[in-house]
PDB file of C-alpha atoms in Angstrom:
ATOM      1  CA  UNK A 972      42.622 -33.565  -3.330  1.00 73.00           C
ATOM      2  CA  UNK A 973      39.014 -33.325  -2.288  1.00 80.00           C
ATOM      3  CA  UNK A 974      37.697 -35.762   0.268  1.00 89.00           C
ATOM      4  CA  UNK A 975      34.673 -36.219   2.486  1.00 93.00           C
ATOM      5  CA  UNK A 976      34.557 -37.981   5.846  1.00 95.00           C
ATOM      6  CA  UNK A 977      31.470 -39.060   7.691  1.00 96.00           C
ATOM      7  CA  UNK A 978      32.893 -40.198  11.032  1.00 95.00           C
ATOM      8  CA  UNK A 979      29.811 -42.109  12.165  1.00 95.00           C
ATOM      9  CA  UNK A 980      29.033 -45.249  10.211  1.00 94.00           C
ATOM     10  CA  UNK A 981      25.956 -46.094  12.247  1.00 96.00           C
ATOM     11  CA  UNK A 982      23.782 -43.980  14.563  1.00 97.00           C
ATOM     12  CA  UNK A 983      20.743 -44.991  16.592  1.00 97.00           C
ATOM     13  CA  UNK A 984      18.357 -42.409  18.033  1.00 97.00           C
ATOM     14  CA  UNK A 985      14.969 -42.646  19.666  1.00 97.00           C
ATOM     15  CA  UNK A 986      11.938 -41.336  17.832  1.00 97.00           C
ATOM     16  CA  UNK A 987      11.360 -37.716  18.806  1.00 97.00           C
ATOM     17  CA  UNK A 988      14.988 -37.136  19.765  1.00 98.00           C
ATOM     18  CA  UNK A 989      17.240 -34.664  18.004  1.00 97.00           C
ATOM     19  CA  UNK A 990      19.732 -35.755  15.381  1.00 97.00           C
ATOM     20  CA  UNK A 991      23.091 -34.537  14.168  1.00 98.00           C
ATOM     21  CA  UNK A 992      25.053 -36.303  11.442  1.00 98.00           C
ATOM     22  CA  UNK A 993      28.635 -35.180  10.976  1.00 98.00           C
ATOM     23  CA  UNK A 994      30.412 -34.396   7.729  1.00 97.00           C
ATOM     24  CA  UNK A 995      33.944 -33.082   7.312  1.00 96.00           C
ATOM     25  CA  UNK A 996      35.428 -32.172   3.979  1.00 93.00           C
ATOM     26  CA  UNK A 997      38.834 -31.388   2.609  1.00 90.00           C
ATOM     27  CA  UNK A 998      39.020 -28.853  -0.187  1.00 82.00           C
ATOM     28  CA  UNK A 999      41.295 -25.940  -1.013  1.00 72.00           C
ATOM     29  CA  UNK A1000      38.598 -23.390  -1.723  1.00 74.00           C
ATOM     30  CA  UNK A1001      34.920 -22.925  -0.922  1.00 73.00           C
ATOM     31  CA  UNK A1002      33.174 -26.044  -2.082  1.00 85.00           C
ATOM     32  CA  UNK A1003      29.580 -26.662  -2.781  1.00 90.00           C
ATOM     33  CA  UNK A1004      28.057 -29.250  -0.473  1.00 93.00           C
ATOM     34  CA  UNK A1005      25.125 -31.632  -0.478  1.00 95.00           C
ATOM     35  CA  UNK A1006      23.313 -34.012   1.780  1.00 98.00           C
ATOM     36  CA  UNK A1007      21.478 -36.923   0.179  1.00 98.00           C
ATOM     37  CA  UNK A1008      19.250 -39.580   1.747  1.00 97.00           C
ATOM     38  CA  UNK A1009      18.802 -43.135   0.542  1.00 96.00           C
ATOM     39  CA  UNK A1010      15.804 -45.078   1.801  1.00 92.00           C
ATOM     40  CA  UNK A1011      16.069 -48.874   1.682  1.00 86.00           C
ATOM     41  CA  UNK A1012      16.043 -50.168  -1.885  1.00 81.00           C
ATOM     42  CA  UNK A1013      15.950 -46.663  -3.368  1.00 84.00           C
ATOM     43  CA  UNK A1014      18.243 -44.279  -5.164  1.00 88.00           C
ATOM     44  CA  UNK A1015      19.574 -41.121  -3.556  1.00 94.00           C
ATOM     45  CA  UNK A1016      17.333 -38.115  -2.966  1.00 94.00           C
ATOM     46  CA  UNK A1017      18.642 -34.609  -2.354  1.00 95.00           C
ATOM     47  CA  UNK A1018      17.911 -33.245   1.134  1.00 97.00           C
ATOM     48  CA  UNK A1019      19.660 -29.888   0.855  1.00 96.00           C
ATOM     49  CA  UNK A1020      22.606 -28.080  -0.672  1.00 94.00           C
ATOM     50  CA  UNK A1021      24.986 -25.230   0.141  1.00 92.00           C
ATOM     51  CA  UNK A1022      26.549 -23.047  -2.502  1.00 86.00           C
ATOM     52  CA  UNK A1023      27.255 -19.695  -0.860  1.00 81.00           C
ATOM     53  CA  UNK A1024      25.649 -17.068   1.337  1.00 83.00           C
ATOM     54  CA  UNK A1025      23.758 -18.002   4.469  1.00 85.00           C
ATOM     55  CA  UNK A1026      25.651 -20.772   6.198  1.00 89.00           C
ATOM     56  CA  UNK A1027      22.507 -22.368   7.629  1.00 95.00           C
ATOM     57  CA  UNK A1028      20.511 -24.076   4.905  1.00 95.00           C
ATOM     58  CA  UNK A1029      17.073 -25.586   5.146  1.00 96.00           C
ATOM     59  CA  UNK A1030      16.086 -28.727   3.322  1.00 96.00           C
ATOM     60  CA  UNK A1031      13.193 -31.057   2.849  1.00 95.00           C
ATOM     61  CA  UNK A1032      11.634 -33.234   5.555  1.00 94.00           C
ATOM     62  CA  UNK A1033      12.577 -30.762   8.314  1.00 96.00           C
ATOM     63  CA  UNK A1034      16.350 -31.143   7.910  1.00 97.00           C
ATOM     64  CA  UNK A1035      18.882 -28.346   8.091  1.00 97.00           C
ATOM     65  CA  UNK A1036      22.665 -28.157   7.802  1.00 98.00           C
ATOM     66  CA  UNK A1037      25.248 -25.618   8.825  1.00 96.00           C
ATOM     67  CA  UNK A1038      28.382 -24.829   6.863  1.00 94.00           C
ATOM     68  CA  UNK A1039      31.325 -23.994   9.122  1.00 93.00           C
ATOM     69  CA  UNK A1040      34.345 -22.977   7.095  1.00 90.00           C
ATOM     70  CA  UNK A1041      36.680 -22.838  10.110  1.00 90.00           C
ATOM     71  CA  UNK A1042      35.903 -26.456  10.943  1.00 93.00           C
ATOM     72  CA  UNK A1043      35.527 -27.691   7.349  1.00 92.00           C
ATOM     73  CA  UNK A1044      32.226 -29.188   8.401  1.00 95.00           C
ATOM     74  CA  UNK A1045      28.704 -29.427   7.051  1.00 96.00           C
ATOM     75  CA  UNK A1046      26.685 -31.222   9.717  1.00 98.00           C
ATOM     76  CA  UNK A1047      23.099 -32.273   9.163  1.00 98.00           C
ATOM     77  CA  UNK A1048      20.520 -31.725  11.909  1.00 98.00           C
ATOM     78  CA  UNK A1049      16.910 -32.428  12.667  1.00 98.00           C
ATOM     79  CA  UNK A1050      15.206 -31.356  15.915  1.00 97.00           C
ATOM     80  CA  UNK A1051      12.845 -34.328  16.181  1.00 97.00           C
ATOM     81  CA  UNK A1052      13.398 -37.587  14.341  1.00 97.00           C
ATOM     82  CA  UNK A1053      10.543 -39.624  12.896  1.00 96.00           C
ATOM     83  CA  UNK A1054      10.616 -43.386  12.314  1.00 95.00           C
ATOM     84  CA  UNK A1055      10.460 -42.719   8.568  1.00 95.00           C
ATOM     85  CA  UNK A1056      13.856 -40.976   8.764  1.00 96.00           C
ATOM     86  CA  UNK A1057      15.575 -44.348   9.136  1.00 97.00           C
ATOM     87  CA  UNK A1058      17.816 -44.469   6.062  1.00 97.00           C
ATOM     88  CA  UNK A1059      21.377 -43.990   4.886  1.00 97.00           C
ATOM     89  CA  UNK A1060      22.659 -40.442   4.607  1.00 98.00           C
ATOM     90  CA  UNK A1061      25.453 -39.252   2.350  1.00 97.00           C
ATOM     91  CA  UNK A1062      27.392 -36.015   2.386  1.00 96.00           C
ATOM     92  CA  UNK A1063      28.981 -34.910  -0.894  1.00 94.00           C
ATOM     93  CA  UNK A1064      31.317 -32.138  -2.038  1.00 91.00           C
ATOM     94  CA  UNK A1065      31.855 -30.627  -5.451  1.00 88.00           C
ATOM     95  CA  UNK A1066      34.373 -28.237  -6.954  1.00 79.00           C
ATOM     96  CA  UNK A1067      33.493 -24.911  -8.526  1.00 72.00           C
ATOM     97  CA  UNK A1068      36.406 -25.414 -10.897  1.00 71.00           C
ATOM     98  CA  UNK A1069      34.787 -28.471 -12.435  1.00 71.00           C
ATOM     99  CA  UNK A1070      32.292 -28.256 -15.293  1.00 72.00           C
ATOM    100  CA  UNK A1071      31.503 -31.925 -15.142  1.00 78.00           C
ATOM    101  CA  UNK A1072      29.396 -31.850 -11.993  1.00 82.00           C
ATOM    102  CA  UNK A1073      31.550 -34.506 -10.357  1.00 87.00           C
ATOM    103  CA  UNK A1074      30.910 -35.046  -6.671  1.00 90.00           C
ATOM    104  CA  UNK A1075      32.912 -36.791  -3.988  1.00 90.00           C
ATOM    105  CA  UNK A1076      30.738 -38.749  -1.585  1.00 92.00           C
ATOM    106  CA  UNK A1077      31.366 -39.711   2.008  1.00 93.00           C
ATOM    107  CA  UNK A1078      31.096 -43.279   3.225  1.00 94.00           C
ATOM    108  CA  UNK A1079      27.560 -42.792   4.454  1.00 95.00           C
ATOM    109  CA  UNK A1080      25.881 -42.894   7.859  1.00 97.00           C
ATOM    110  CA  UNK A1081      23.119 -45.381   8.553  1.00 96.00           C
ATOM    111  CA  UNK A1082      20.433 -44.009  10.837  1.00 97.00           C
ATOM    112  CA  UNK A1083      18.342 -46.368  12.909  1.00 97.00           C
ATOM    113  CA  UNK A1084      15.306 -44.978  14.770  1.00 97.00           C
ATOM    114  CA  UNK A1085      14.110 -46.684  17.932  1.00 96.00           C
ATOM    115  CA  UNK A1086      10.403 -46.503  18.745  1.00 91.00           C
TER     116      UNK A1086
ATOM    117  CA  UNK B1075      10.356 -33.836 -12.371  1.00 69.00           C
ATOM    118  CA  UNK B1076      13.684 -35.222 -13.460  1.00 66.00           C
ATOM    119  CA  UNK B1077      13.521 -38.896 -14.105  1.00 90.00           C
ATOM    120  CA  UNK B1078      16.468 -41.252 -14.209  1.00 95.00           C
ATOM    121  CA  UNK B1079      15.564 -44.843 -14.947  1.00 96.00           C
ATOM    122  CA  UNK B1080      17.675 -47.964 -14.872  1.00 96.00           C
ATOM    123  CA  UNK B1081      16.836 -51.014 -16.932  1.00 91.00           C
ATOM    124  CA  UNK B1082      16.742 -53.537 -14.101  1.00 92.00           C
ATOM    125  CA  UNK B1083      16.292 -53.385 -10.326  1.00 94.00           C
ATOM    126  CA  UNK B1084      17.776 -56.826  -9.782  1.00 96.00           C
ATOM    127  CA  UNK B1085      20.069 -58.845 -12.010  1.00 97.00           C
ATOM    128  CA  UNK B1086      21.738 -62.217 -11.535  1.00 98.00           C
ATOM    129  CA  UNK B1087      24.539 -63.184 -13.900  1.00 97.00           C
ATOM    130  CA  UNK B1088      27.154 -65.897 -14.099  1.00 98.00           C
ATOM    131  CA  UNK B1089      30.896 -65.392 -13.903  1.00 98.00           C
ATOM    132  CA  UNK B1090      32.331 -64.569 -17.316  1.00 97.00           C
ATOM    133  CA  UNK B1091      29.095 -63.244 -18.805  1.00 97.00           C
ATOM    134  CA  UNK B1092      28.967 -59.872 -20.529  1.00 97.00           C
ATOM    135  CA  UNK B1093      26.584 -57.610 -18.635  1.00 97.00           C
ATOM    136  CA  UNK B1094      24.879 -54.436 -19.799  1.00 97.00           C
ATOM    137  CA  UNK B1095      23.351 -51.943 -17.386  1.00 98.00           C
ATOM    138  CA  UNK B1096      21.292 -49.221 -19.010  1.00 97.00           C
ATOM    139  CA  UNK B1097      20.448 -45.778 -17.717  1.00 97.00           C
ATOM    140  CA  UNK B1098      18.128 -43.226 -19.289  1.00 97.00           C
ATOM    141  CA  UNK B1099      17.422 -39.644 -18.217  1.00 97.00           C
ATOM    142  CA  UNK B1100      14.669 -37.432 -19.565  1.00 95.00           C
ATOM    143  CA  UNK B1101      15.945 -33.938 -18.706  1.00 91.00           C
ATOM    144  CA  UNK B1102      18.509 -33.325 -21.428  1.00 92.00           C
ATOM    145  CA  UNK B1103      21.372 -33.408 -18.930  1.00 92.00           C
ATOM    146  CA  UNK B1104      24.882 -33.163 -20.309  1.00 92.00           C
ATOM    147  CA  UNK B1105      26.593 -35.195 -17.622  1.00 93.00           C
ATOM    148  CA  UNK B1106      25.919 -38.771 -16.611  1.00 96.00           C
ATOM    149  CA  UNK B1107      27.617 -40.963 -14.040  1.00 96.00           C
ATOM    150  CA  UNK B1108      27.913 -44.586 -12.988  1.00 98.00           C
ATOM    151  CA  UNK B1109      28.650 -45.375  -9.356  1.00 97.00           C
ATOM    152  CA  UNK B1110      29.149 -48.535  -7.439  1.00 97.00           C
ATOM    153  CA  UNK B1111      27.821 -48.679  -3.864  1.00 95.00           C
ATOM    154  CA  UNK B1112      29.199 -51.121  -1.310  1.00 93.00           C
ATOM    155  CA  UNK B1113      28.616 -51.168   2.469  1.00 88.00           C
ATOM    156  CA  UNK B1114      31.089 -48.981   4.327  1.00 85.00           C
ATOM    157  CA  UNK B1115      32.595 -47.630   1.116  1.00 89.00           C
ATOM    158  CA  UNK B1116      29.915 -45.164   0.082  1.00 90.00           C
ATOM    159  CA  UNK B1117      29.571 -44.329  -3.599  1.00 93.00           C
ATOM    160  CA  UNK B1118      32.580 -44.817  -5.814  1.00 94.00           C
ATOM    161  CA  UNK B1119      32.660 -43.347  -9.298  1.00 95.00           C
ATOM    162  CA  UNK B1120      33.268 -45.853 -12.078  1.00 97.00           C
ATOM    163  CA  UNK B1121      32.923 -43.687 -15.193  1.00 97.00           C
ATOM    164  CA  UNK B1122      31.248 -40.492 -16.213  1.00 94.00           C
ATOM    165  CA  UNK B1123      30.317 -38.847 -19.481  1.00 95.00           C
ATOM    166  CA  UNK B1124      30.093 -35.127 -20.186  1.00 91.00           C
ATOM    167  CA  UNK B1125      28.770 -35.374 -23.732  1.00 90.00           C
ATOM    168  CA  UNK B1126      27.734 -37.896 -26.344  1.00 93.00           C
ATOM    169  CA  UNK B1127      30.593 -40.277 -27.092  1.00 91.00           C
ATOM    170  CA  UNK B1128      32.740 -38.542 -24.439  1.00 92.00           C
ATOM    171  CA  UNK B1129      33.751 -40.362 -21.291  1.00 94.00           C
ATOM    172  CA  UNK B1130      36.250 -40.216 -18.489  1.00 94.00           C
ATOM    173  CA  UNK B1131      37.418 -42.789 -16.005  1.00 95.00           C
ATOM    174  CA  UNK B1132      36.403 -42.399 -12.433  1.00 94.00           C
ATOM    175  CA  UNK B1133      38.070 -43.876  -9.394  1.00 92.00           C
ATOM    176  CA  UNK B1134      37.451 -47.589 -10.093  1.00 96.00           C
ATOM    177  CA  UNK B1135      37.161 -48.167 -13.870  1.00 97.00           C
ATOM    178  CA  UNK B1136      38.925 -51.523 -13.993  1.00 96.00           C
ATOM    179  CA  UNK B1137      36.714 -54.270 -15.362  1.00 96.00           C
ATOM    180  CA  UNK B1138      34.135 -51.825 -16.703  1.00 98.00           C
ATOM    181  CA  UNK B1139      33.495 -49.877 -19.882  1.00 97.00           C
ATOM    182  CA  UNK B1140      30.769 -47.428 -20.889  1.00 97.00           C
ATOM    183  CA  UNK B1141      28.933 -46.240 -23.939  1.00 97.00           C
ATOM    184  CA  UNK B1142      27.041 -43.038 -24.631  1.00 97.00           C
ATOM    185  CA  UNK B1143      25.675 -42.963 -28.173  1.00 96.00           C
ATOM    186  CA  UNK B1144      22.723 -40.717 -27.341  1.00 96.00           C
ATOM    187  CA  UNK B1145      22.512 -37.873 -24.877  1.00 96.00           C
ATOM    188  CA  UNK B1146      19.796 -39.477 -22.782  1.00 96.00           C
ATOM    189  CA  UNK B1147      21.328 -42.931 -22.478  1.00 97.00           C
ATOM    190  CA  UNK B1148      24.457 -44.095 -20.667  1.00 98.00           C
ATOM    191  CA  UNK B1149      25.360 -47.765 -20.542  1.00 98.00           C
ATOM    192  CA  UNK B1150      27.712 -49.564 -18.197  1.00 98.00           C
ATOM    193  CA  UNK B1151      29.299 -52.739 -19.533  1.00 98.00           C
ATOM    194  CA  UNK B1152      30.962 -55.509 -17.591  1.00 97.00           C
ATOM    195  CA  UNK B1153      32.989 -57.281 -20.270  1.00 94.00           C
ATOM    196  CA  UNK B1154      33.449 -60.453 -18.232  1.00 97.00           C
ATOM    197  CA  UNK B1155      31.575 -60.384 -14.953  1.00 97.00           C
ATOM    198  CA  UNK B1156      33.343 -61.530 -11.833  1.00 98.00           C
ATOM    199  CA  UNK B1157      32.048 -62.252  -8.343  1.00 97.00           C
ATOM    200  CA  UNK B1158      33.788 -59.160  -6.957  1.00 97.00           C
ATOM    201  CA  UNK B1159      31.541 -57.064  -9.161  1.00 98.00           C
ATOM    202  CA  UNK B1160      28.518 -58.103  -7.140  1.00 98.00           C
ATOM    203  CA  UNK B1161      27.230 -54.743  -5.929  1.00 97.00           C
ATOM    204  CA  UNK B1162      24.597 -52.023  -6.178  1.00 96.00           C
ATOM    205  CA  UNK B1163      25.057 -49.866  -9.274  1.00 97.00           C
ATOM    206  CA  UNK B1164      23.669 -46.342  -9.332  1.00 97.00           C
ATOM    207  CA  UNK B1165      23.312 -44.061 -12.311  1.00 97.00           C
ATOM    208  CA  UNK B1166      23.045 -40.274 -11.991  1.00 96.00           C
ATOM    209  CA  UNK B1167      22.763 -37.258 -14.252  1.00 95.00           C
ATOM    210  CA  UNK B1168      23.260 -33.525 -13.928  1.00 92.00           C
ATOM    211  CA  UNK B1169      23.278 -30.359 -15.985  1.00 88.00           C
ATOM    212  CA  UNK B1170      26.603 -29.144 -17.295  1.00 78.00           C
ATOM    213  CA  UNK B1171      28.609 -26.727 -15.160  1.00 76.00           C
ATOM    214  CA  UNK B1172      29.515 -26.665 -11.516  1.00 75.00           C
ATOM    215  CA  UNK B1173      27.163 -26.505  -8.588  1.00 79.00           C
ATOM    216  CA  UNK B1174      24.308 -28.585  -9.939  1.00 85.00           C
ATOM    217  CA  UNK B1175      22.822 -31.472  -8.016  1.00 89.00           C
ATOM    218  CA  UNK B1176      22.972 -34.989  -9.323  1.00 93.00           C
ATOM    219  CA  UNK B1177      19.737 -36.875  -9.895  1.00 94.00           C
ATOM    220  CA  UNK B1178      19.848 -40.587  -9.214  1.00 95.00           C
ATOM    221  CA  UNK B1179      18.130 -43.646 -10.593  1.00 96.00           C
ATOM    222  CA  UNK B1180      16.759 -46.361  -8.275  1.00 94.00           C
ATOM    223  CA  UNK B1181      19.809 -48.581  -8.668  1.00 95.00           C
ATOM    224  CA  UNK B1182      20.487 -52.059 -10.011  1.00 96.00           C
ATOM    225  CA  UNK B1183      21.504 -54.753  -7.575  1.00 96.00           C
ATOM    226  CA  UNK B1184      23.775 -57.078  -9.523  1.00 98.00           C
ATOM    227  CA  UNK B1185      24.712 -60.509  -8.244  1.00 98.00           C
ATOM    228  CA  UNK B1186      27.422 -62.447 -10.049  1.00 98.00           C
ATOM    229  CA  UNK B1187      27.524 -66.150  -9.192  1.00 97.00           C
TER     230      UNK B1187
END
């Protein structure tokens, strides 16, 4: 069965510092992968997605993520965090065999940014 | 831009009431989803629909039902609200087929007292 694990429930970084949010997935074949961000009181917004090809994908707001098949990981990174990046981040995985577009979401990581 | 709207941002209901949450999307998406979001549990799928009048249970369907009479509208129904259904409810939609991103509404925060 597919599953997604975000090991860090809560992360605090200083403004200007680099950021890495971890995501590990379990899936029998190559999945497609997403990172979403949820600002306080808002719905989820897509940051980036991986389907195939280049394993380093670029997203909005200066975020990037790297797909590592050997580690079953899809970690999200940003070189310099801004106070406005404080939010909850969700990793999600989908199956190519599904026509319904169903996704499995991780538990989420809350990012706090210190001034 | 894809737009997914939900009928209420905040809702307060009493135990035992019948509650309707409405979701509308304007991009002719085949698939629509209802999630429940609770701290530490992420998003859990309640029900989804892949066509008009077609639905499938998600991971936590107990206590909920859904209705999709038109392609653009997907309703979540709490037949008899209970306090453990106090939560944030998110609606999403996506094109048919694999690999497409889901577009989310702003959410409805439901409190059952």
